[in-house]
Short mmCIF file of C-alpha atoms and ligand atoms in Angstrom, two decimals:
data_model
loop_
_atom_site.label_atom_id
_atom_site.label_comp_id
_atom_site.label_asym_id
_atom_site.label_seq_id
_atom_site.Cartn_x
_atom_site.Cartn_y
_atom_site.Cartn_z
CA UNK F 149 78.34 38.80 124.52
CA UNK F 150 81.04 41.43 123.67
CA UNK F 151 81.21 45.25 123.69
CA UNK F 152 80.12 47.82 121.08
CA UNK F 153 81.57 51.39 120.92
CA UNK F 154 79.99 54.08 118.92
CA UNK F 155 80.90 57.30 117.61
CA UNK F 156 78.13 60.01 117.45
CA UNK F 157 77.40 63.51 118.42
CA UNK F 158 76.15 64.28 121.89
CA UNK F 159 72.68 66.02 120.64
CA UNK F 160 72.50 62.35 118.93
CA UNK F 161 73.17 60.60 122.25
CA UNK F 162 70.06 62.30 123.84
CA UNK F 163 67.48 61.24 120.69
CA UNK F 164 68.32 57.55 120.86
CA UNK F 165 65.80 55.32 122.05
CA UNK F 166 65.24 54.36 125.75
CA UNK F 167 65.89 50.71 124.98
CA UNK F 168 69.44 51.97 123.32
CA UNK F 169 70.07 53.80 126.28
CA UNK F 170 69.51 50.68 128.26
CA UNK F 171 72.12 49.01 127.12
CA UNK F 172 74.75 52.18 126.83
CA UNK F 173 77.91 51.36 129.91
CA UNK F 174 79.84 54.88 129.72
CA UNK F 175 80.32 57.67 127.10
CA UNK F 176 83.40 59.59 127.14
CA UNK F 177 82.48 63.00 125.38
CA UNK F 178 83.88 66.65 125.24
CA UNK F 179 82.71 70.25 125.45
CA UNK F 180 78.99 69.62 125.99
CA UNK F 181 76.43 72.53 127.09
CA UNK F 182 74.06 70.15 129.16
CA UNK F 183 76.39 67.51 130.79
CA UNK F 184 73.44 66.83 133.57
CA UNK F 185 71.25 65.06 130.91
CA UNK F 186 71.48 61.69 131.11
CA UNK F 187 72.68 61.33 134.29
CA UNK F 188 71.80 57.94 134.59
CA UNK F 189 74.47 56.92 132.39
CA UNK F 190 78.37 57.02 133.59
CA UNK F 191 79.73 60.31 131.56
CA UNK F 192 82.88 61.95 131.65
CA UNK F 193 82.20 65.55 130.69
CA UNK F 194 85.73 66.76 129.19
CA UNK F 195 85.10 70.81 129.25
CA UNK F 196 87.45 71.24 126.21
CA UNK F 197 86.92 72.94 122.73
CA UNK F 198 86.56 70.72 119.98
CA UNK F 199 87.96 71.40 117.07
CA UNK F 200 86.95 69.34 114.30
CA UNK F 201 84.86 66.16 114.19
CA UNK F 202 82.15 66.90 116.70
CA UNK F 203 79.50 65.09 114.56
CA UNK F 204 81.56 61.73 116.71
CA UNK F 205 82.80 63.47 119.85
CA UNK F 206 80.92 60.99 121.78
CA UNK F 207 82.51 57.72 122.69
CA UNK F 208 79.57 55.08 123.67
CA UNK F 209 80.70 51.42 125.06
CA UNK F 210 77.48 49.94 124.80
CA UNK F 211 76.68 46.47 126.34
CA UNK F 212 76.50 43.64 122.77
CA UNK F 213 73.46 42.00 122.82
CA UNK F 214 73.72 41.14 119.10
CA UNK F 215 75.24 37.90 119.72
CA UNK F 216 73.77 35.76 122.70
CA UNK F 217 70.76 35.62 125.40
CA UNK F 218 70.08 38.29 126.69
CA UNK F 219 69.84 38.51 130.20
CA UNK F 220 73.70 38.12 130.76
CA UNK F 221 73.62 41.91 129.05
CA UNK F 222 70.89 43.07 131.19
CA UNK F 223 72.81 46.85 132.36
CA UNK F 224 72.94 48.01 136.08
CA UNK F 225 73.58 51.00 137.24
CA UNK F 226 75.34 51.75 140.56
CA UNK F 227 77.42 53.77 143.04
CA UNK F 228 80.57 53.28 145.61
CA UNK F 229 81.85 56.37 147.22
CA UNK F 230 82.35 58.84 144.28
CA UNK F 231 82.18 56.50 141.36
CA UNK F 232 79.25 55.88 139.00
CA UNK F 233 79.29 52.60 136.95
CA UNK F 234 77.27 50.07 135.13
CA UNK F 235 78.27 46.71 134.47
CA UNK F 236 77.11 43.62 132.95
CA UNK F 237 77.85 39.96 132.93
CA UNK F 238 81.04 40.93 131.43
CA UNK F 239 82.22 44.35 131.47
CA UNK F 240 82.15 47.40 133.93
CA UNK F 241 82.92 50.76 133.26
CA UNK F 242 83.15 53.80 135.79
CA UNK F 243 83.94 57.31 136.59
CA UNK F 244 85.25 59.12 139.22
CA UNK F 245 85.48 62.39 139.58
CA UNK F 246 87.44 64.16 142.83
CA UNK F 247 88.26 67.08 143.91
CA UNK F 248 91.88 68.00 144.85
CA UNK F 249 90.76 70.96 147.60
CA UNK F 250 89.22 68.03 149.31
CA UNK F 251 93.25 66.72 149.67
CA UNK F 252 94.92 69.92 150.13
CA UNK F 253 93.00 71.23 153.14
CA UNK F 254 94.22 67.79 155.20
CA UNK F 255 97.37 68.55 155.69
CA UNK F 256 99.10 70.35 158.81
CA UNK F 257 102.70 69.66 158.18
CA UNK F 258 104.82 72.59 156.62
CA UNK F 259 104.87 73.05 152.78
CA UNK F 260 107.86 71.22 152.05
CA UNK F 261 107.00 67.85 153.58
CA UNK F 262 103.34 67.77 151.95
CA UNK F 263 102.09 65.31 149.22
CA UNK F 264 100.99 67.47 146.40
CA UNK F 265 97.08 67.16 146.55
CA UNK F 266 96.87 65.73 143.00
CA UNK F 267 99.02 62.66 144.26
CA UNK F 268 96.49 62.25 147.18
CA UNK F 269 94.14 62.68 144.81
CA UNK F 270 95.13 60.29 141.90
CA UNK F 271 96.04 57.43 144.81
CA UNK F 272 92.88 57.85 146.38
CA UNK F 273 90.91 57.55 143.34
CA UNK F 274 93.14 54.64 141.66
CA UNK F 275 92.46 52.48 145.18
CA UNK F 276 88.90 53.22 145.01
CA UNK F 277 88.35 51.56 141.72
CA UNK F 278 90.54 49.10 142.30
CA UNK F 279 88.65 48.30 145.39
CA UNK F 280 85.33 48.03 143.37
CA UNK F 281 86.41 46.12 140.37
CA UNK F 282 88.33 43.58 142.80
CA UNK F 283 84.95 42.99 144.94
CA UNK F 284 82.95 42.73 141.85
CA UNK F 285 85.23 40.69 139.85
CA UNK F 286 85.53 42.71 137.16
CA UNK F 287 89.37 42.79 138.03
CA UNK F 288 90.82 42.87 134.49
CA UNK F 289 91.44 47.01 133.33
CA UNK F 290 91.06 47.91 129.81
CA UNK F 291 91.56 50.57 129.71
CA UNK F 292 91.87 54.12 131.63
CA UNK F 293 91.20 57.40 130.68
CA UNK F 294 92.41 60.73 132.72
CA UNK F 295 91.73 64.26 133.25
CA UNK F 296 93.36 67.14 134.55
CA UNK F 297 93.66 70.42 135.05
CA UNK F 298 97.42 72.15 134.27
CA UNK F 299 99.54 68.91 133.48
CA UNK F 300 102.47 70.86 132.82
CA UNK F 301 102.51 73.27 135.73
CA UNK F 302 104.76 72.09 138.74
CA UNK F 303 103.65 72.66 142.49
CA UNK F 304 105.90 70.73 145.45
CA UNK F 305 108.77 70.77 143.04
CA UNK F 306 107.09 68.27 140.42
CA UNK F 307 105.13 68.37 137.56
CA UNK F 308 101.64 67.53 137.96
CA UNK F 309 102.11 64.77 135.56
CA UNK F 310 104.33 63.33 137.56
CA UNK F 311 102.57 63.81 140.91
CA UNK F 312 99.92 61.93 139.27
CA UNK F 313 102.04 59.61 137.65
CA UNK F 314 103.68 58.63 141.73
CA UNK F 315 99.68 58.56 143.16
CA UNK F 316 99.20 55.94 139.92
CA UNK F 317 102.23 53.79 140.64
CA UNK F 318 101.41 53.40 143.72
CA UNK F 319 98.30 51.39 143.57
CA UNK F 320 98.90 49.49 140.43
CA UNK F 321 102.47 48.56 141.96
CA UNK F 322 99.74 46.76 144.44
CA UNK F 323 97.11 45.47 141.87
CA UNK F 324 98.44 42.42 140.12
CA UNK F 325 99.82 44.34 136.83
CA UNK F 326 103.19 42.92 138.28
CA UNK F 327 105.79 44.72 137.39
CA UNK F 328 104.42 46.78 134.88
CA UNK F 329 103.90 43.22 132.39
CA UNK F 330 100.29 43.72 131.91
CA UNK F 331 99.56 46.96 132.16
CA UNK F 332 95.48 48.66 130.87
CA UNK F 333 96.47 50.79 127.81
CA UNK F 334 95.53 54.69 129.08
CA UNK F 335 96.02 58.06 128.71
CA UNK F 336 96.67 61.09 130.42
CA UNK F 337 95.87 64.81 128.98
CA UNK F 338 95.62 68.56 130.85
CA UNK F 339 92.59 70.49 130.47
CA UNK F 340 92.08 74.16 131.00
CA UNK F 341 90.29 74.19 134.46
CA UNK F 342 87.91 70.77 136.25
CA UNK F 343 88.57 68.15 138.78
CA UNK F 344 90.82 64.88 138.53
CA UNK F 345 88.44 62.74 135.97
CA UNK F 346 89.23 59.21 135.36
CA UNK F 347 87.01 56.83 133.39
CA UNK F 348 87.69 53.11 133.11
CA UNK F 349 86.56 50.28 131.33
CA UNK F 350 87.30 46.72 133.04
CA UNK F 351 86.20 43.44 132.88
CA UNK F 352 86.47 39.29 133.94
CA UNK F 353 88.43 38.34 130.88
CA UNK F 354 91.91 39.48 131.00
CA UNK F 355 93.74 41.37 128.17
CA UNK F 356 96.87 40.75 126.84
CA UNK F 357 98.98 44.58 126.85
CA UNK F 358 100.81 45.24 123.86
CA UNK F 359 104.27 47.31 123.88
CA UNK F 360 105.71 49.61 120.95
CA UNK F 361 109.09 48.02 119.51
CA UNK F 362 110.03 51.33 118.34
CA UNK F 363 109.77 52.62 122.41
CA UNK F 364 110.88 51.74 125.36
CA UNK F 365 108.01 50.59 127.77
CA UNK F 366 106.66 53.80 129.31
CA UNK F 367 106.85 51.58 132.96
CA UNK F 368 110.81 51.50 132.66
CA UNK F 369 111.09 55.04 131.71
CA UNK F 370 114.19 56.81 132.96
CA UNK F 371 114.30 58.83 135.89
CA UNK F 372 114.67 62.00 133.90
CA UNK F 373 110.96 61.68 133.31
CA UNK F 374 109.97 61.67 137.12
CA UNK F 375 110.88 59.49 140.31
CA UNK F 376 107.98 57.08 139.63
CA UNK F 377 107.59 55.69 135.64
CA UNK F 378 104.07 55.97 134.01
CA UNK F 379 102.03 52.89 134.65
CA UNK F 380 100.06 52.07 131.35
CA UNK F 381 100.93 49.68 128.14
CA UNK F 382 101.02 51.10 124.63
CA UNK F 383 97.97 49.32 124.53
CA UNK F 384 95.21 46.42 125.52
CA UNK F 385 93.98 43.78 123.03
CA UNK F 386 90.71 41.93 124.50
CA UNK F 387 89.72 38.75 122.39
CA UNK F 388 86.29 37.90 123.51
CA UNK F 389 83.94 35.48 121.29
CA UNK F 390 84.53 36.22 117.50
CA UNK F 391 85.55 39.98 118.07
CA UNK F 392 88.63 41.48 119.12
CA UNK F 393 89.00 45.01 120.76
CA UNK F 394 92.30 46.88 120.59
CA UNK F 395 92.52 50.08 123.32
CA UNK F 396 95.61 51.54 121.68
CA UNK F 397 96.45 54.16 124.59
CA UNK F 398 97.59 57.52 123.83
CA UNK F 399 100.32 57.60 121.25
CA UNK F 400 102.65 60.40 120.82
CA UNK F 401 106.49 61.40 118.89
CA UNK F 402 108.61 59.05 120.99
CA UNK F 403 110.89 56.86 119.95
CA UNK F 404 112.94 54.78 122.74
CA UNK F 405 112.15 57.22 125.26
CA UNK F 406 113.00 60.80 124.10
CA UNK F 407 110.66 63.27 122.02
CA UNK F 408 111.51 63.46 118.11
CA UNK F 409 111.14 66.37 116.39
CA UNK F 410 110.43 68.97 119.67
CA UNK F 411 108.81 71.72 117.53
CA UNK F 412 107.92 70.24 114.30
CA UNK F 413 104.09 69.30 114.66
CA UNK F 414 103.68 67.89 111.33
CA UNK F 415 107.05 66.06 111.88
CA UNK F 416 105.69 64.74 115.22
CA UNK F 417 102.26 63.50 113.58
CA UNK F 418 104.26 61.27 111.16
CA UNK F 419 105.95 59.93 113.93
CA UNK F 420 103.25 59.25 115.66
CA UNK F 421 101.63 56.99 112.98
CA UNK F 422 104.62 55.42 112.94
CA UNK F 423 103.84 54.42 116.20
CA UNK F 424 100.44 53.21 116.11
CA UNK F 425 101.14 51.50 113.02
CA UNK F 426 104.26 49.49 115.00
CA UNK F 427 101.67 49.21 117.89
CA UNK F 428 98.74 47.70 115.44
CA UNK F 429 101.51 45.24 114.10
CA UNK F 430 102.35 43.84 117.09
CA UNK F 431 98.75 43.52 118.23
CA UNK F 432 98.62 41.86 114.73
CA UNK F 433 101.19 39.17 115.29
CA UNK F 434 100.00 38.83 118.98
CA UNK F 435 96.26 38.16 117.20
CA UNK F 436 98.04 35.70 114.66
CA UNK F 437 96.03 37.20 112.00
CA UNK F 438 96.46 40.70 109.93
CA UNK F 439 92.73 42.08 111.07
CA UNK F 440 93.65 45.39 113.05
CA UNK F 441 94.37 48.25 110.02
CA UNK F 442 94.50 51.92 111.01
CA UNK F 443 92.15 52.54 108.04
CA UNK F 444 89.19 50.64 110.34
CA UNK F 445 89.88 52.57 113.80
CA UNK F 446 88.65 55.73 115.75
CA UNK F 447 91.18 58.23 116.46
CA UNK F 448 91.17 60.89 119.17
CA UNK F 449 93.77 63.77 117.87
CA UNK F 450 94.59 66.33 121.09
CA UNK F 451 96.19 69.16 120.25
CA UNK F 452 98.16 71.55 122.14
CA UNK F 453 97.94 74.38 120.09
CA UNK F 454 95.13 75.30 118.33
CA UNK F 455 96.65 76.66 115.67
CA UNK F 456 98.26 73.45 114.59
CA UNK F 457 94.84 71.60 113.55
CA UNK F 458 95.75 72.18 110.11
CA UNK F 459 98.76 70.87 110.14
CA UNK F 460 98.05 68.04 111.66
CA UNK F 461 94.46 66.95 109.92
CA UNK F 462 96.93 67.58 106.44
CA UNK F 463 99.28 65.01 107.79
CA UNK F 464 96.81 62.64 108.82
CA UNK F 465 94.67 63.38 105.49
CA UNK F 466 98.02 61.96 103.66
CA UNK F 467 98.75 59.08 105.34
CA UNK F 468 94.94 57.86 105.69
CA UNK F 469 93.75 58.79 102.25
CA UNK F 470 90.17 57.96 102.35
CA UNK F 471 87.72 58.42 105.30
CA UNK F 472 89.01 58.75 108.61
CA UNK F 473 86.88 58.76 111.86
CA UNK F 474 88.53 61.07 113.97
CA UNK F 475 87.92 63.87 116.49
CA UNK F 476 90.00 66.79 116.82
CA UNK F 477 90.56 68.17 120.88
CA UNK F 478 92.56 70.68 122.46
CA UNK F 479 94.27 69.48 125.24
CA UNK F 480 97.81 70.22 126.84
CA UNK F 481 100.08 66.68 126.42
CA UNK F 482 102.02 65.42 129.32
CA UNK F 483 105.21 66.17 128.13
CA UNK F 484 105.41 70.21 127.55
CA UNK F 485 107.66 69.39 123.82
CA UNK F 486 104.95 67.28 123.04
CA UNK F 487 102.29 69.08 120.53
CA UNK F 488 99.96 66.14 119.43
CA UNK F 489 98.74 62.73 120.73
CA UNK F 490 96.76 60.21 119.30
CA UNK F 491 94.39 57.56 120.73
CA UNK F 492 92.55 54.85 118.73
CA UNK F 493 89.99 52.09 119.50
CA UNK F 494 90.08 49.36 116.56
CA UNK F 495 87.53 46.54 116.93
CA UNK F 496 88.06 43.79 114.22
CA UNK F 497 86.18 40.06 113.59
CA UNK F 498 88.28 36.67 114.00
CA UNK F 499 88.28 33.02 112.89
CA UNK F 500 88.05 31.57 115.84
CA UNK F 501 86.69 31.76 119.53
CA UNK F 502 89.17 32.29 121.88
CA UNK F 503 88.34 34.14 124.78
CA UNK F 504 92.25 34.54 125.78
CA UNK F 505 95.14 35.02 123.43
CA UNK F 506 98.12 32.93 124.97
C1 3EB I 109 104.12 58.70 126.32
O1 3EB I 109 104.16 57.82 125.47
C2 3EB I 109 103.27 59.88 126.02
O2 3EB I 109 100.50 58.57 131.51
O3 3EB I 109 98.74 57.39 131.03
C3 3EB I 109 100.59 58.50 126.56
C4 3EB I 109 99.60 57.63 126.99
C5 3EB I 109 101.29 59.25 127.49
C6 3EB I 109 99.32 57.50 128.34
C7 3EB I 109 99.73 58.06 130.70
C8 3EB I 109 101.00 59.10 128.84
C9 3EB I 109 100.01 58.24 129.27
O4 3EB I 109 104.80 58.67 127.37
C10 3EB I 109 102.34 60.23 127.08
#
């Protein structure tokens, strides 16, 4: 058993065999004409331009059948409440969309006493999947992924990151990440228009969450960054069989907790790989073996400003030399001095079996 993730283009997605389809658990994909097809299979549909790299703007987790029997792989599909998932004798992963009108027409009390509907929603939807994963055992998060519309606008006197960032907090105060130790590596971007999305990949065996030395942990955050800290780990490293996974969660030009370089975006990508490299190191030394190189992993580039894609492939270009798999997206950061973020997936092969790294 394990899990596979694949990187292809979404008309690609649709020719692949039934028996390939089978076995797919979620796809995370952007700015696709026909998001009903394949409905079947979990999807979040990120209505966002992309702007380079669409021939692997799909992100598959497939169920690994490769290395043992078979019928612990066997794929189900479900529902609870909102949220389509498929699991199978290992891993689960979900999505949930919901609607923050469905939140904002509850409420009788005067303006100034309300919960901002995004909080409502974000806690409603974070308890939901909780609830699921905890009945079905799959109580170990990978990883999260979330969408929404105008992160950086403010309603109720707080940012909508931040109102998301309280409904969050809440629950996994509640989940058994205690105290913020072993957080699921995530990330959180702001699309143009669409619902709260949130896709999530759990499972039984538990992860071990990596930190940044070169930050601060994003859960003890200073209050100048909202009254309740971002709950997520720089990012999750799942050892299952021979294979390790490393989520590495979205990555962006901090260092300790403030922004570097506020309005330098090439400045602010080179910080950035400073920061997955420091996260890959530790992940490294956590691993006790060198396998996890930046060279090998997927990278999700969102961009604020369109205009800046050149800037920041050139900068990548540099660093990376030869090939690298990445997708280029527009998306608004959480932070409004922020102009890039990066997210990469790094799957590497090891010695020896060990399901959990001490
Ligand atoms: C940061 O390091 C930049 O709120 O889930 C990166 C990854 C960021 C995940 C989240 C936020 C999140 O604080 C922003």
């Amino acid at each position: 058993m394990g899990i596979k993730v694949q990187y292809i283009a979404f008309p690609d997605v649709q020719r692949q065999a039934q028996a390939w389809q089978d076995q797919v658990l979620g796809i995370v994909c952007f700015n696709e004409s026909n998001p009903d097809d394949l409905n079947a299979i979990p999807k979040i549909h990120l209505n966002t331009p992309v702007l380079a790299g669409e021939n692997i703007a799909c992100e598959i987790w497939l169920s690994d059948i490769s290395s043992e029997n078979t019928s612990s792989s066997h794929v189900v599909s479900a529902n609870k409440g909102g949220i389509q998932y498929r699991l199978d004798g290992e891993l689960l992963f979900g999505v949930f969309s919901l609607d923050e009108l469905t939140f904002s027409q509850e409420q009788t009390q005067p303006t100034e006493n309300k919960i901002p509907p995004l909080q409502q929603a974000t806690e409603s939807a974070y308890r939901q999947i909780f609830a699921l994963i905890d009945e079905l055992g799959y109580s170990n998060v990978y990883r999260f992924w979330n969408y929404m519309a105008d992160i950086n606008d403010s309603s109720h006197d707080l940012e909508r990151y931040r109102q998301f960032n309280v409904g969050r907090k809440h629950v996994l105060m509640q989940s058994g990440c205690d105290a913020g130790s072993e957080l699921p590596a995530a990330c959180a971007l702001g699309l143009a228009k669409g619902p709260l999305s949130i896709a999530f990949l759990a499972g039984k065996k538990a992860a071990v969450a990596i930190e940044n030395p070169r930050q601060i942990k994003a859960y003890d955050y200073p209050e100048q960054y909202g009254p309740l800290t971002p709950s997520f780990s720089r990012a999750a490293l799942l050892h299952s069989g021979n294979q390790a996974t490393l989520f590495i969660s979205g990555t962006a030009s901090i260092v300790g907790h403030q922004t570097q370089h506020a309005s330098d975006v090439a400045a602010q990508t080179r910080e950035t790989l400073l920061n997955l490299e420091a996260v890959i190191a530790e992940a490294n030394s956590v691993l006790e073996q060198p396998r996890f190189n930046l060279c090998d992993s997927f990278l999700r580039v969102y961009i604020r400003h369109v205009v800046d894609l050149d800037a920041v492939r050139t900068e990548l270009q540099r660093y990376l030399k030869g090939e690298i798999n990445a997708v280029y997206i527009q998306a608004d950061i959480c932070r409004h001095d922020l102009l890039v973020e990066i997210e990469a997936t790094i799957q590497c092969q090891t010695d020896f079996d060990k399901t959990e790294v001490a």
